[in-house]
Coordinates of C-alpha atoms in Angstrom, one line a residue:
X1 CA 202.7 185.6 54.8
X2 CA 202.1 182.4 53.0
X3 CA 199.5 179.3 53.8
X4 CA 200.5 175.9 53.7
X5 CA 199.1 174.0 51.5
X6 CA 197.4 170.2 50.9
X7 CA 200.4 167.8 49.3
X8 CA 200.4 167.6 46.1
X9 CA 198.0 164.5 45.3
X10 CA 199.8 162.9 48.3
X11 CA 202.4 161.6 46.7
X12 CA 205.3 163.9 47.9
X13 CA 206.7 164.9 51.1
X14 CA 207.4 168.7 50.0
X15 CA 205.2 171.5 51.2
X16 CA 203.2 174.0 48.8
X17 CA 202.4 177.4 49.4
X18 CA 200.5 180.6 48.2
X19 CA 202.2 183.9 47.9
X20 CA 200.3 187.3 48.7
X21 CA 198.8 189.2 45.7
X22 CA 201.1 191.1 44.3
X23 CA 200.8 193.6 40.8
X24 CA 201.2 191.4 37.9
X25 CA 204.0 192.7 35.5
X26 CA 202.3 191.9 32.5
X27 CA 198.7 193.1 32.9
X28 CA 199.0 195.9 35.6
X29 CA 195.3 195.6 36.2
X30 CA 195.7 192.2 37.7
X31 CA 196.7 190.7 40.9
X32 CA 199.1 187.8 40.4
X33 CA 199.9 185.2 43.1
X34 CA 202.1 181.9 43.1
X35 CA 201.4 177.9 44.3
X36 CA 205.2 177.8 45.1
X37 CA 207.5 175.0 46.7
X38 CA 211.3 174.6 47.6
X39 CA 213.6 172.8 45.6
X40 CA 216.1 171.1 48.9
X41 CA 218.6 169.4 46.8
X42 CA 219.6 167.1 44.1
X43 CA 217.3 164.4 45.1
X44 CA 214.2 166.7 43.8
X45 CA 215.4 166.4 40.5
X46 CA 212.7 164.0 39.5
X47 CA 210.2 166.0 41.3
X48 CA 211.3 169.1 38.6
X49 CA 210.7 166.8 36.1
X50 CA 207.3 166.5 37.4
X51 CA 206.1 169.7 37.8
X52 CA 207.7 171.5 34.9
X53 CA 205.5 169.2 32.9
X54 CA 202.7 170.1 34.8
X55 CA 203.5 174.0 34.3
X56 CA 205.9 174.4 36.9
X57 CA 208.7 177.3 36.3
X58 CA 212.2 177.9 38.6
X59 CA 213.1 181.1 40.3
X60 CA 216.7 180.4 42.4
X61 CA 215.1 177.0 44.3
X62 CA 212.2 177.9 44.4
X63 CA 209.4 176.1 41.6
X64 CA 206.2 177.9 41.4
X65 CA 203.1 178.4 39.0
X66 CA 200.8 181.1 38.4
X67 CA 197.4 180.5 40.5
X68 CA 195.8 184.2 39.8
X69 CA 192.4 184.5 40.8
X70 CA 189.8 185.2 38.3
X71 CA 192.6 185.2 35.4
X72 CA 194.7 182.0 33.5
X73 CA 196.1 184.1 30.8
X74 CA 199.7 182.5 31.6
X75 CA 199.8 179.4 29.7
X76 CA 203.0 177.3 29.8
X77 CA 204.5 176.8 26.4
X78 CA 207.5 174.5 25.0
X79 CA 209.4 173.2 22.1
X80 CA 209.4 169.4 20.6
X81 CA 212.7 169.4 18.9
X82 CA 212.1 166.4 17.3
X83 CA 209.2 167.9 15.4
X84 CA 210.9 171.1 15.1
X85 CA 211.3 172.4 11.5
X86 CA 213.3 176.2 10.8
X87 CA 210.9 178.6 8.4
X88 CA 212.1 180.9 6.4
X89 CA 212.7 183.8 9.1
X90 CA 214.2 181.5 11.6
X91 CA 216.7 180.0 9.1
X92 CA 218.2 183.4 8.3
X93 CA 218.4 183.7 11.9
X94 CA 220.7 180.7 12.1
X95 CA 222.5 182.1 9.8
X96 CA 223.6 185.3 11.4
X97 CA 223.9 183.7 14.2
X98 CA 227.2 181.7 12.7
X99 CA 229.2 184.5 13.5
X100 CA 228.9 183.5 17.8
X101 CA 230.5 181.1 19.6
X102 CA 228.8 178.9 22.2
X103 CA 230.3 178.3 25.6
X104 CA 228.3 175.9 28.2
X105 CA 230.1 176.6 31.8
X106 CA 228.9 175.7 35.1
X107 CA 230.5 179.3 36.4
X108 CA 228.6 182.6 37.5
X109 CA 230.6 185.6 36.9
X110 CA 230.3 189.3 37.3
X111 CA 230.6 189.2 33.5
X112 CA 227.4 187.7 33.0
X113 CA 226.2 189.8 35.9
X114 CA 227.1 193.2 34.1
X115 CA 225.6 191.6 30.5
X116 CA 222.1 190.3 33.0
X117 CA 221.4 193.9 34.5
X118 CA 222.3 195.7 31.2
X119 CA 219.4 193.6 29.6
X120 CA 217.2 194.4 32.7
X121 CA 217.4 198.2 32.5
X122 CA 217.0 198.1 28.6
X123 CA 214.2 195.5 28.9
X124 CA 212.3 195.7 31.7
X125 CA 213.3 198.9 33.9
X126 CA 210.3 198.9 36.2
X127 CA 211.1 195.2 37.3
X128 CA 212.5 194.2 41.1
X129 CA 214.9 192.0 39.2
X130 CA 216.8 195.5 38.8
X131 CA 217.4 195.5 42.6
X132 CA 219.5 191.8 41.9
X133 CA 222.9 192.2 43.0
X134 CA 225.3 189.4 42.5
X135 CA 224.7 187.0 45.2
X136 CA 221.0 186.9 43.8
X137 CA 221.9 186.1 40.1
X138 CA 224.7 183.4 41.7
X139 CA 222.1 182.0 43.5
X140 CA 219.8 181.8 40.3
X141 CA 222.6 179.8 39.3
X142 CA 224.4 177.6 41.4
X143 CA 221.7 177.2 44.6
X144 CA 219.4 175.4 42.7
X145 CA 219.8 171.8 43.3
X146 CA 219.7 170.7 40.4
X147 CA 222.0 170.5 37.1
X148 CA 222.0 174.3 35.7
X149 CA 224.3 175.5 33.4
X150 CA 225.1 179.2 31.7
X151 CA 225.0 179.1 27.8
X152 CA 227.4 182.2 27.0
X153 CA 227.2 183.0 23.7
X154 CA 230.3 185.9 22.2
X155 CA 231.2 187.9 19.2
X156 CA 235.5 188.3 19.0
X157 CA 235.2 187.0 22.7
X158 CA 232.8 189.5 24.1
X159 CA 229.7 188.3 25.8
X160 CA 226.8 189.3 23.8
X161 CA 224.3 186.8 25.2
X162 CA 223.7 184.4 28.1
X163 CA 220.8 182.1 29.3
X164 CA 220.4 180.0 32.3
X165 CA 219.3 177.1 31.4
X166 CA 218.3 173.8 33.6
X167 CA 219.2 170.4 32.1
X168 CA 216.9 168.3 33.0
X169 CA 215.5 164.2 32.1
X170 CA 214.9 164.7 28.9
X171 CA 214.4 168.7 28.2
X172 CA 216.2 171.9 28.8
X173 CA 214.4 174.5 30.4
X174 CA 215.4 178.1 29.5
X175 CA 215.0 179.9 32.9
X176 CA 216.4 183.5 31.7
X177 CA 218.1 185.0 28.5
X178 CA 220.1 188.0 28.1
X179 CA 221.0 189.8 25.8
X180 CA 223.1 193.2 24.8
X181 CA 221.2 195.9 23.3
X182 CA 223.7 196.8 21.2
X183 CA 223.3 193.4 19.0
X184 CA 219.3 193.6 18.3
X185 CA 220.1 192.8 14.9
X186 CA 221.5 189.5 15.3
X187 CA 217.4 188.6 17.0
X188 CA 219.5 187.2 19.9
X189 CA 216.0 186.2 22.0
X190 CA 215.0 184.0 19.1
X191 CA 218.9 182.6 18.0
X192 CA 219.2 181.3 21.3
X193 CA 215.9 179.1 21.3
X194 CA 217.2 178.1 18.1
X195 CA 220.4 177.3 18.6
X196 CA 219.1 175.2 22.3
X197 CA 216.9 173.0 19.7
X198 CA 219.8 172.6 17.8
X199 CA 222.3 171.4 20.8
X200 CA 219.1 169.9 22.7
X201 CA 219.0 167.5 20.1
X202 CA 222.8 166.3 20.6
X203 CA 221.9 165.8 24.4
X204 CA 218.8 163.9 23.5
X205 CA 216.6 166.3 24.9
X206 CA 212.9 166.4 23.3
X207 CA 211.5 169.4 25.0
X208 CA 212.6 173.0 25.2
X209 CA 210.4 174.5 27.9
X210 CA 210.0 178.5 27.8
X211 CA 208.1 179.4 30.1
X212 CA 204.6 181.4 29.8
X213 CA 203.3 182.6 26.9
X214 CA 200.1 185.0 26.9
X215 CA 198.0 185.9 24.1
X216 CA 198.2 189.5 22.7
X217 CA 201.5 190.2 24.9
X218 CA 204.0 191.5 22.5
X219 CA 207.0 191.3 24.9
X220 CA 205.8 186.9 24.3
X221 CA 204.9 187.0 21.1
X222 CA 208.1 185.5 19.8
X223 CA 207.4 182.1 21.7
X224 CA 204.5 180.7 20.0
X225 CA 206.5 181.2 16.3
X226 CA 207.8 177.5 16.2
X227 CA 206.0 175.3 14.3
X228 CA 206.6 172.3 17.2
X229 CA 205.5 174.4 20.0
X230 CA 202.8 173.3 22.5
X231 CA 200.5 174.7 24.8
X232 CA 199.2 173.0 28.4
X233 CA 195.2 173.7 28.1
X234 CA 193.7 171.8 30.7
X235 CA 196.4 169.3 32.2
X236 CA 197.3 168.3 28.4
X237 CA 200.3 169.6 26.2
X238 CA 198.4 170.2 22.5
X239 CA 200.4 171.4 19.8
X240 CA 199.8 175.6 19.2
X241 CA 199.0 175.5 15.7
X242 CA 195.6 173.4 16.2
X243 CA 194.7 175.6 19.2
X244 CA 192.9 179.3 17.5
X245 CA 194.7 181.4 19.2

């Protein structure tokens, strides 16, 4: 059961709903629910635009943002590339990282399939995600309406790594990596939002959006290490590092 609600400041003819409270993932204390719309086609791409800035995340054709009551704990978080400078840590990353090579295909296989529910029952066993068969993952894919690409990343041409990302105005938007567990090592989570500021910058993207971030959640922690990264606090994108957090 959803409720229909108000327009978004008028402005648009799409339709927003609430989804039922549900067990959040993160914090099972909490009751999570969503202010969700539908994505109908490629002439919503400029409405993407709009709301990922705003906080907006994609699941399939679906955009939706966290609207839990009492609780704000999941605050959208992104990448300037432009300002984006490797430390230490990330540069040896890079460096290991030398050894992959990057493919960019439009395609959903059952290769990337088998590499996707691998990572889910190493990562996250407990998550509905595990009952994903392949019609769901191609549809994370290639039902989205807009332009949304695989990045494959392989060692002596075995997939090792995989994110779908959406390629957007000017940003990319990492929907969902995936990685091997065999190649923990190599920090594949963090190469790969590396290596996306790195090729962002050839397609003139400026942002890198990652999602949610939530403070004291180890499983996030990662995201906030990049010294360009910014946090939406009230409406407005601030940069983390003069946020004490």
């Amino acid at each position: 059961m959803v409720t229909k609600l108000n327009k978004l400041e008028n402005t648009h003819k799409e339709d927003f709903y609430i989804s039922d409270s549900t067990e959040c993932v993160y914090q099972p204390d909490q009751k999570e629910r969503k202010l969700f719309t539908f994505i109908k086609g490629s002439k919503d791409k400029d409405f993407y635009n709009l709301l990922i800035s705003r906080g907006f995340r994609r699941s399939q054709n679906i955009l939706y943002n966290q609207v839990c009551e009492g609780c704000n704990k999941c605050i959208p978080i992104r990448i300037k590339t432009n300002n984006f400078k490797a430390k230490k840590n990330q540069k040896r990353i890079l460096s290991k990282g030398k050894i992959f090579q990057r493919n960019i295909t439009e395609k959903a296989t059952y290769e990337q399939f088998y590499l996707f529910k691998e990572y889910l029952n190493y990562k996250h066993p407990d998550s509905e995600m595990n009952d994903m068969i392949f019609a769901d993952y191609y549809s994370m894919v290639k039902n989205t309406g807009i332009d949304t690409k695989i990045i494959e990343y392989r060692l002596d041409n075995v997939l090792v790594s995989s994110c779908i990302t959406d390629f957007l105005d000017n940003a990319l938007s990492m929907v969902y990596s995936f990685y091997s567990p065999y190649a923990n090592k190599y920090s594949l989570g963090k190469y790969m939002i590396l290596d996306h500021i790195k090729f962002g910058k050839k397609y003139d993207k400026e942002i890198i959006y990652l999602g949610y971030w939530i403070n004291g959640c180890k499983e996030m922690e990662y995201k906030k290490n990049f010294n360009s990264s910014e946090i939406l606090i009230n409406g407005e994108w601030i940069n983390y590092e003069k946020e004490n957090y």
